CSV table of C-alpha atoms and ligand atoms in Angstrom, one decimal:
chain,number,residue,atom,x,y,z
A,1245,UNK,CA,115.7,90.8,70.4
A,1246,UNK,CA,118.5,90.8,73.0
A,1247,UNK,CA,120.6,88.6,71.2
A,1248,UNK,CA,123.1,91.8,70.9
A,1249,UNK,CA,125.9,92.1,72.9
A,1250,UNK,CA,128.0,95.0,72.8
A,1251,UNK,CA,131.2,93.2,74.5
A,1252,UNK,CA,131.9,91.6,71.4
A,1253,UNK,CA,132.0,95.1,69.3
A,1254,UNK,CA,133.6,97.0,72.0
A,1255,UNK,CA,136.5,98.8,70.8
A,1256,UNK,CA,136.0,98.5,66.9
A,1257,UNK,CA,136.0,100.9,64.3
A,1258,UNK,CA,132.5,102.0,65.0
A,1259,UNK,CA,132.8,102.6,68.4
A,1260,UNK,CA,135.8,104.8,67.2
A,1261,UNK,CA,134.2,107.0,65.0
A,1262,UNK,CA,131.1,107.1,67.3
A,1263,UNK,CA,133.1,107.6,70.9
A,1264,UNK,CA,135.6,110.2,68.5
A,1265,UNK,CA,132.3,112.0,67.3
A,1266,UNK,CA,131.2,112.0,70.6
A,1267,UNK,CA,134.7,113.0,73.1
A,1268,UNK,CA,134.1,116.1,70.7
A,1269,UNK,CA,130.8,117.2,70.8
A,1270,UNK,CA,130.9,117.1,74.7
A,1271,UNK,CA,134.5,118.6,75.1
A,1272,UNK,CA,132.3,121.7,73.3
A,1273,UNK,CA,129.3,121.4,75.1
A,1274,UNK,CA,131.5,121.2,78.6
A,1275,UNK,CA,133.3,123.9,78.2
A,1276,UNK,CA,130.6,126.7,78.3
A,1277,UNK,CA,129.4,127.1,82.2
A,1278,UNK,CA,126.2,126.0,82.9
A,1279,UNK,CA,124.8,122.2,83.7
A,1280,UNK,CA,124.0,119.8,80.7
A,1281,UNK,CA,121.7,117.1,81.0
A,1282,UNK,CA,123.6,114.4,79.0
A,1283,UNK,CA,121.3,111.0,77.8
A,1284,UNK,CA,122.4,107.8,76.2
A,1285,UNK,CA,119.3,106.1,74.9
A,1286,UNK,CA,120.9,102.8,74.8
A,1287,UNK,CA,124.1,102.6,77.0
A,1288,UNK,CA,125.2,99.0,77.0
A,1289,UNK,CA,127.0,97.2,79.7
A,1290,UNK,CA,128.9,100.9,80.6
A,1291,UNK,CA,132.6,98.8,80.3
A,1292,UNK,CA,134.2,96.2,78.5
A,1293,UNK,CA,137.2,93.5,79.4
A,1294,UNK,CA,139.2,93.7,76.5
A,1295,UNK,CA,141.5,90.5,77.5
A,1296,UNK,CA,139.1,87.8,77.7
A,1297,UNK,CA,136.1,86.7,77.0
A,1298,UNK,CA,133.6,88.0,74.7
A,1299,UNK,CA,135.8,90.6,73.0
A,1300,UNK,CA,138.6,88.2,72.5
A,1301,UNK,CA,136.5,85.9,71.1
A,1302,UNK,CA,135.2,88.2,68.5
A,1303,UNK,CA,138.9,90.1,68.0
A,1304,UNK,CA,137.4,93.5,66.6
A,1305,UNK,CA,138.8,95.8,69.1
A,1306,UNK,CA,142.6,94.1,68.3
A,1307,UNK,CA,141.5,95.0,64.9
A,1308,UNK,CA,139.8,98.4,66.2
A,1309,UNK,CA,140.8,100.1,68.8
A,1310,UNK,CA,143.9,98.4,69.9
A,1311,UNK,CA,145.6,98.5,65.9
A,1312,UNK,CA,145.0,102.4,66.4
A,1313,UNK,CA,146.5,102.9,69.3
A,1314,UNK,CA,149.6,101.2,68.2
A,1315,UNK,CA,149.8,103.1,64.7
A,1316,UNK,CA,149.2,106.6,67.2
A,1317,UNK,CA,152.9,108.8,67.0
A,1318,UNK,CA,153.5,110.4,70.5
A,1319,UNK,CA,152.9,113.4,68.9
A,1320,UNK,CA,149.1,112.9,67.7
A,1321,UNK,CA,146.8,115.9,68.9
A,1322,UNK,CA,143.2,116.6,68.8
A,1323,UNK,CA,140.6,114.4,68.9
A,1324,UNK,CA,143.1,111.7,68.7
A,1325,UNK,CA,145.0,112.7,71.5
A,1326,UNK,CA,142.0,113.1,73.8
A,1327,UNK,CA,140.8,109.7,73.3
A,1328,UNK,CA,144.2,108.0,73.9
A,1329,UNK,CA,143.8,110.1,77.0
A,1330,UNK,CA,140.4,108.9,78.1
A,1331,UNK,CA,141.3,104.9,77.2
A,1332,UNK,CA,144.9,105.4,79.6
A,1333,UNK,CA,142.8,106.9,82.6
A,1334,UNK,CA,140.4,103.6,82.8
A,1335,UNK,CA,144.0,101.5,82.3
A,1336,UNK,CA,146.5,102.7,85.0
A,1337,UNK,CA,148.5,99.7,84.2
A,1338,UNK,CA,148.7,100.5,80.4
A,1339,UNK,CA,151.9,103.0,80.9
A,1340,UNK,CA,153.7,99.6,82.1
A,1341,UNK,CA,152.3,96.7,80.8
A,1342,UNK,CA,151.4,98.3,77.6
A,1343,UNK,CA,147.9,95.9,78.0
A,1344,UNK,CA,144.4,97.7,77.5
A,1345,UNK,CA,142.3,95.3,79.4
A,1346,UNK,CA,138.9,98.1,80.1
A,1347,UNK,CA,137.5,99.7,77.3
A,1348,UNK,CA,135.5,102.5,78.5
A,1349,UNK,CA,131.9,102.4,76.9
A,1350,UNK,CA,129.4,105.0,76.1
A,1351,UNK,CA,128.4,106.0,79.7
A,1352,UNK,CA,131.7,106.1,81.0
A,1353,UNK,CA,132.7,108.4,78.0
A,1354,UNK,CA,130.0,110.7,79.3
A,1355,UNK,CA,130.7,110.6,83.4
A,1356,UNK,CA,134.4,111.1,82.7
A,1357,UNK,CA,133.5,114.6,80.6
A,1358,UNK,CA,131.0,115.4,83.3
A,1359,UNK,CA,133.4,115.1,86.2
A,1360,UNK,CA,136.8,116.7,84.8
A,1361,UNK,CA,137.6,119.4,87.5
A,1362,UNK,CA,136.5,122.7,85.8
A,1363,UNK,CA,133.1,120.8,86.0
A,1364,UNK,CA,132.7,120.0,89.4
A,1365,UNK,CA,131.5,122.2,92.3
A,1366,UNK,CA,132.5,121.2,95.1
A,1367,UNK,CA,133.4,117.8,94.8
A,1368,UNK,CA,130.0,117.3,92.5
A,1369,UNK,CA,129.7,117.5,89.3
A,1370,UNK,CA,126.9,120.0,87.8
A,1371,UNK,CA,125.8,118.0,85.0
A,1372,UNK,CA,123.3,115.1,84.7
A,1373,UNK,CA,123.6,111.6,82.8
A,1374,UNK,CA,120.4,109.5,82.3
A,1375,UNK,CA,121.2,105.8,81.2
A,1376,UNK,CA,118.9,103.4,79.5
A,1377,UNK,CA,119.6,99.5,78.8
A,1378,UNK,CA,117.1,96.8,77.9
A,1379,UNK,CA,119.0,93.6,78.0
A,1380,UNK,CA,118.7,92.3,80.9
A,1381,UNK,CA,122.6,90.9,81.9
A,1382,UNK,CA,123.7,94.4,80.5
A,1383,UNK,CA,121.4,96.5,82.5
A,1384,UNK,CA,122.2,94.9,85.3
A,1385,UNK,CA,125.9,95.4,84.9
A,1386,UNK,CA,125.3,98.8,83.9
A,1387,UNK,CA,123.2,99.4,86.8
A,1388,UNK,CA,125.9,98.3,89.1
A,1389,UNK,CA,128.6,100.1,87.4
A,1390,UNK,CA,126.4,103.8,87.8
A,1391,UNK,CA,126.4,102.8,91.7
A,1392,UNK,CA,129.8,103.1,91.9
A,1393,UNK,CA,130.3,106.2,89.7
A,1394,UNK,CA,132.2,109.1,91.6
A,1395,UNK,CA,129.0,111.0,91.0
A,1396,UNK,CA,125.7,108.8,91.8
A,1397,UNK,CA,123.6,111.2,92.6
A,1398,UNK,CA,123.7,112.9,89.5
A,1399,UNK,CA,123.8,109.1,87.4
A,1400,UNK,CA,120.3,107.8,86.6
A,1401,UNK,CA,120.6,104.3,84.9
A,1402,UNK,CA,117.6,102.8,84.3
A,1403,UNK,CA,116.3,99.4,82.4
A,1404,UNK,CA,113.8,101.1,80.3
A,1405,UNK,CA,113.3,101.7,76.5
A,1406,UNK,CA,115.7,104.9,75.3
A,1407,UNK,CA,113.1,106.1,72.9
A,1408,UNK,CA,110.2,106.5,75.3
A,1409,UNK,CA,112.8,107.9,78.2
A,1410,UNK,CA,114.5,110.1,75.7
A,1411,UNK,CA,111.0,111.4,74.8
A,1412,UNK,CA,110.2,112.1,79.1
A,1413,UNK,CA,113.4,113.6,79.3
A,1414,UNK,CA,113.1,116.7,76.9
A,1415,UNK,CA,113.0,119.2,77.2
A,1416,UNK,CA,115.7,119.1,80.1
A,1417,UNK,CA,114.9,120.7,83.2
A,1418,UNK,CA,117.4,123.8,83.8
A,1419,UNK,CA,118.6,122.0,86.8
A,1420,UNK,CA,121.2,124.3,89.1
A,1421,UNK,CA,119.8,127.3,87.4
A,1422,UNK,CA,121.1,128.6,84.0
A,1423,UNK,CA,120.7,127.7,80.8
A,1424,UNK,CA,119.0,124.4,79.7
A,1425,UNK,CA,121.4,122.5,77.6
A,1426,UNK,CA,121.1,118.6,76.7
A,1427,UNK,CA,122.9,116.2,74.6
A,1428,UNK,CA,121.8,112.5,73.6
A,1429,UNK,CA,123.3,109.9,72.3
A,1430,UNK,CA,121.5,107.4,70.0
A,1431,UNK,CA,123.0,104.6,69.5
A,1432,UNK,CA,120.5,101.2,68.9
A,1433,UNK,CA,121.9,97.6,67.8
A,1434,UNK,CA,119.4,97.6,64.6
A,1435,UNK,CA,118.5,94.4,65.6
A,1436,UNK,CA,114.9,95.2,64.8
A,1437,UNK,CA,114.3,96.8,61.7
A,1438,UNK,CA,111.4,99.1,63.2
A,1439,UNK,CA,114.9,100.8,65.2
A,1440,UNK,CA,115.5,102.9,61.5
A,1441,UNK,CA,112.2,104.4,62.2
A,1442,UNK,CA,112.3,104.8,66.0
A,1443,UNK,CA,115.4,106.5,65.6
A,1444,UNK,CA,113.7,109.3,62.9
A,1445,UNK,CA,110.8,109.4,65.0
A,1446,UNK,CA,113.0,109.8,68.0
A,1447,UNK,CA,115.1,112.7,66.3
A,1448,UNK,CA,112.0,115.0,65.2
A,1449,UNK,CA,110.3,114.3,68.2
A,1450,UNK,CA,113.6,115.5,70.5
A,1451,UNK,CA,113.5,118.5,67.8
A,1452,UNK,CA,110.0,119.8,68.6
A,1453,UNK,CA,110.8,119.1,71.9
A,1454,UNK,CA,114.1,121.0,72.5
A,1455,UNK,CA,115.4,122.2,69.4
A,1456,UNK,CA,118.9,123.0,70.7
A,1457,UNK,CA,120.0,120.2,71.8
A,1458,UNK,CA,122.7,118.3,70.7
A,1459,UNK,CA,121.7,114.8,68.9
A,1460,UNK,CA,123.7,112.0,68.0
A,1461,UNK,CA,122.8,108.8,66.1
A,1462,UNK,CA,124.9,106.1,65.2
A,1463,UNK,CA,123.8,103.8,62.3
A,1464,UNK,CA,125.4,100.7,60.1
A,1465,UNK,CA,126.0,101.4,56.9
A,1466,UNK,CA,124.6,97.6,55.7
A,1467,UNK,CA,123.1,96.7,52.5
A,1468,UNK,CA,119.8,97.4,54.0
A,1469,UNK,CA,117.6,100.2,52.5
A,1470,UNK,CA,116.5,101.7,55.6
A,1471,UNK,CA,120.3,101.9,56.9
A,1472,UNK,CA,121.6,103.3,53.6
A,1473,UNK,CA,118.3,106.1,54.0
A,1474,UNK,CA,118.9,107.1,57.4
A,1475,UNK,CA,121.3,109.8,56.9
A,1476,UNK,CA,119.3,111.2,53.6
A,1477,UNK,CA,116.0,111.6,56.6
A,1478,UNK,CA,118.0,113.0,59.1
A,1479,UNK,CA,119.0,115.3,56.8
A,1480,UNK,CA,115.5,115.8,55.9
A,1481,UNK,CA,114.3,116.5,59.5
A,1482,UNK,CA,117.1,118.7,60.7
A,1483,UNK,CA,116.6,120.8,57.7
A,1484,UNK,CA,112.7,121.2,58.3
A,1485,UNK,CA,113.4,122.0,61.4
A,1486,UNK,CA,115.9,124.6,60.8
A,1487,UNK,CA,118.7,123.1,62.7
A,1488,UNK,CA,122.6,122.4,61.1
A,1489,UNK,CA,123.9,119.0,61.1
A,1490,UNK,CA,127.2,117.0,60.5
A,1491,UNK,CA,127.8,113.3,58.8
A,1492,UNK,CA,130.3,111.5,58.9
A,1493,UNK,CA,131.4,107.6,58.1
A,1494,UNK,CA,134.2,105.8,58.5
A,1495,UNK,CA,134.4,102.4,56.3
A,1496,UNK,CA,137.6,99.8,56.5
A,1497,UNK,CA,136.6,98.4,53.2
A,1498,UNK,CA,136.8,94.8,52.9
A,1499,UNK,CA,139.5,92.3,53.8
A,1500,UNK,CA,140.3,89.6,50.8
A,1501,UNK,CA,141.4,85.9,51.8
A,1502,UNK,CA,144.4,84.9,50.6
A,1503,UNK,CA,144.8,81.0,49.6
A,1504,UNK,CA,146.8,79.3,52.4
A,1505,UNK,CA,146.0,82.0,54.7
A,1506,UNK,CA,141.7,81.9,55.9
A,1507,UNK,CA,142.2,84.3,58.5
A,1508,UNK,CA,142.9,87.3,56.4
A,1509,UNK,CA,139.4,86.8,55.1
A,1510,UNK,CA,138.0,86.9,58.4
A,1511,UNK,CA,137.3,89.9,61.1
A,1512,UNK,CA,134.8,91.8,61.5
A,1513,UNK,CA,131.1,91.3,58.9
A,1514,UNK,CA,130.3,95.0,59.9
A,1515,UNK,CA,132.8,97.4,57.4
A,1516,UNK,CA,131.5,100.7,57.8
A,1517,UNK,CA,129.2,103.1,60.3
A,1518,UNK,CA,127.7,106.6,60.0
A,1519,UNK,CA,127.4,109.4,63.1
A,1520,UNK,CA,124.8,111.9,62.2
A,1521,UNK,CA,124.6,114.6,64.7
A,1522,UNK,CA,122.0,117.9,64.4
A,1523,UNK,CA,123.3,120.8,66.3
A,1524,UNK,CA,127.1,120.3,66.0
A,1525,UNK,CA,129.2,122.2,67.8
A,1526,UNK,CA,130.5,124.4,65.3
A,1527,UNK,CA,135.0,123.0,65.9
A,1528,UNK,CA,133.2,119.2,65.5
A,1529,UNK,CA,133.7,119.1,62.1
A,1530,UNK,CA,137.5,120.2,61.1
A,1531,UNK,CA,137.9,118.1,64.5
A,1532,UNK,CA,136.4,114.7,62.6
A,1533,UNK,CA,138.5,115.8,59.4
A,1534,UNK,CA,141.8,116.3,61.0
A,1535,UNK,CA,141.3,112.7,62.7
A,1536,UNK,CA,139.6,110.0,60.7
A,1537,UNK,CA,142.6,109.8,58.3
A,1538,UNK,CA,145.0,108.5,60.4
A,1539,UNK,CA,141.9,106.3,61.7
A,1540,UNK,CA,141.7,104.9,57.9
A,1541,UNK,CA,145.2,104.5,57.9
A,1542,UNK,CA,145.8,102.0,61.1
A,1543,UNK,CA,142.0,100.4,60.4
A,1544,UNK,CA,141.9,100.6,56.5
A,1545,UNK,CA,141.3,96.5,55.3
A,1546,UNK,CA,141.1,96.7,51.5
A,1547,UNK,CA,138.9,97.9,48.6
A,1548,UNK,CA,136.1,100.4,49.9
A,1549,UNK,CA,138.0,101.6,52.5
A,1550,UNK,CA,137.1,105.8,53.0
A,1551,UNK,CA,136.2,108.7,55.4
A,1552,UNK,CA,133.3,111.1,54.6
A,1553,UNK,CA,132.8,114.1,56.8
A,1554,UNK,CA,129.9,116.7,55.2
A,1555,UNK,CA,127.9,119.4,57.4
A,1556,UNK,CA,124.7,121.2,56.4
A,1557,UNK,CA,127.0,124.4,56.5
B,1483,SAM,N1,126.1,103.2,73.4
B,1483,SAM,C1,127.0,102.0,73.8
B,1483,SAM,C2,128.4,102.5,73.7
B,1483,SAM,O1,128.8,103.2,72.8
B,1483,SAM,O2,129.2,102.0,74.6
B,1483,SAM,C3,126.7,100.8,73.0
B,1483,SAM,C4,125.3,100.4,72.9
B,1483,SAM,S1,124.9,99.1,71.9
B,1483,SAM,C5,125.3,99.5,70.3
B,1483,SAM,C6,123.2,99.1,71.8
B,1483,SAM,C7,122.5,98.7,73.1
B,1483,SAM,O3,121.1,99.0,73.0
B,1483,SAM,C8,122.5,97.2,73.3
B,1483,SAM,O4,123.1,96.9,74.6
B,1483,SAM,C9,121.0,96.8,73.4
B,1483,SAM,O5,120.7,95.8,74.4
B,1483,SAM,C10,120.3,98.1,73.8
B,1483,SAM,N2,118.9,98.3,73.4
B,1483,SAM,C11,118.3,97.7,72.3
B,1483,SAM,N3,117.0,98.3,72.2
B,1483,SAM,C12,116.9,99.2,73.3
B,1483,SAM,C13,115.9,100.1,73.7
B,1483,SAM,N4,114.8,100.2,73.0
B,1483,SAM,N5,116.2,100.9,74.7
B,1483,SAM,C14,117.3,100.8,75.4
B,1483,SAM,N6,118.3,100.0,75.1
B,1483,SAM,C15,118.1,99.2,74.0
């Protein structure tokens, strides 16, 4: 346990399926009036140094994140667009020196939708975000990072367990008034295998609890059994619970070493993830389609390589 760190994965092509999947299901979700209680079970750190450090030891967001960007015509729109957007407004600097030294994790993804202006009242934005963290370096730098948000008082970052908070959390209290709305991000390391079945448990619980709300798990797609089942029992649990749901994977397919040249065999050991989300906004899914190719295209390594989007619908 806790030997996890998600500096070295920041920025890779699993957080860009997962922070695509979710930029999408929030800009949805945000743009009907009423507050949102918005929950990421396990947040991370918050942000990531791109330059140094852990993620240029590991290189998976110059092979992630970074490669994309660069492939990325002027004229890209959608989903695509909107997350070049998000990356340039935590890098000022990248208009001139062309550098991407923050990359903008999970909770940041979620304050920055929260506080565009058409959320806001006031200077205050209506919507709540509830962060959870275990390790204990990244909870404390997540910790500090909420501090400083623009909108504290409506940040609640915690070190606590994401499955029992998610669990206290639902159903969301219809803070401000209105209608009660929530969205939650799961999103474990699977560095204990007992996570495969916390994260089912956590999904049908969350159902019974508030069966509206917008759930989103992120999972490896690893020669484990339990990994390559998850999707098949989410499936399982959002239909028994009557609720729609969207899947879809991104996979670079794997890189072949070339005599004389080692480092082409090297890069990432993790090839391809899966986003499973029950309740998806209903524009999520032609958003995902429209997007992921030219993902494949700037991340794609070799033999394997593919995009799968498929909705209960
Ligand atoms: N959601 C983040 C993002 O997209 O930027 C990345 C999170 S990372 C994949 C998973 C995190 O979960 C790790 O930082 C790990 O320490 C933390 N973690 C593991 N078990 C946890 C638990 N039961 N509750 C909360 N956090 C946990």
């Amino acid at each position: 346990m806790f030997s996890y760190r998600h500096a070295f994965h920041a920025g890779n092509h699993a957080d860009a399926l997962k922070h695509l999947t979710l930029i999408g299901a929030l800009q949805h979700l945000l743009r009907k009036p009423g507050s949102v209680s918005l929950i990421d079970t396990h947040a991370g750190a918050g942000r990531y140094r791109l330059g140094g450090g852990m993620a240029a030891t590991s290189g998976e967001a110059v092979a992630g994140v970074l490669r994309l960007l660069a492939a990325l015509p002027e004229s890209a729109n959608g989903l695509l667009a909107d997350y070049r957007a998000l990356l340039a407004a935590f890098n000022p600097q990248w208009p001139t020196d062309g550098r991407l030294a923050i990359y903008p994790g999970s909770p940041l993804i979620m304050h920055h939708a929260m506080t565009q202006p058409d959320r806001l009242d006031g200077a205050v934005s209506r919507d709540r975000l509830h962060l959870c963290e275990l390790h204990p370096t990244d909870s404390r730098v997540l910790l500090t990072l909420a501090a400083g948000l623009s909108s504290h008082r409506r940040v609640h970052a915690e070190r606590a367990d994401g499955f029992a908070a998610l669990r206290a959390l639902l159903p969301p209290s219809a803070h401000g008034g209105g209608s009660r709305r929530a969205l939650a991000l799961i999103d474990p390391s699977y560095e204990i295998k007992s996570d495969y079945a916390l994260v089912e448990q956590a999904v049908q619980d969350a159902l019974r609890r508030f069966a509206t709300g917008v759930y989103l798990v992120w999972y490896p797609i690893i020669g484990r059994a339990r990994a390559h089942e998850l999707p098949r029992r989410l499936k399982t649990i959002a239909r028994q619970a009557g609720r729609d749901w969207l899947h879809a994977t991104l996979n670079i397919g794997q890189a072949s070493a070339h005599p004389g040249e080692p480092e082409l065999g090297k890069g990432p050991t993790l090839r391809a993830s899966g986003m499973f989300v029950v309740n998806p906004p209903h524009p999520l899914a032609d958003a995902l389609r429209a997007a992921l190719p030219a993902v494949l295209a700037a991340l794609a390594q070799g033999p394997g390589q593919g995009w799968l989007v498929e909705t209960s619908e």
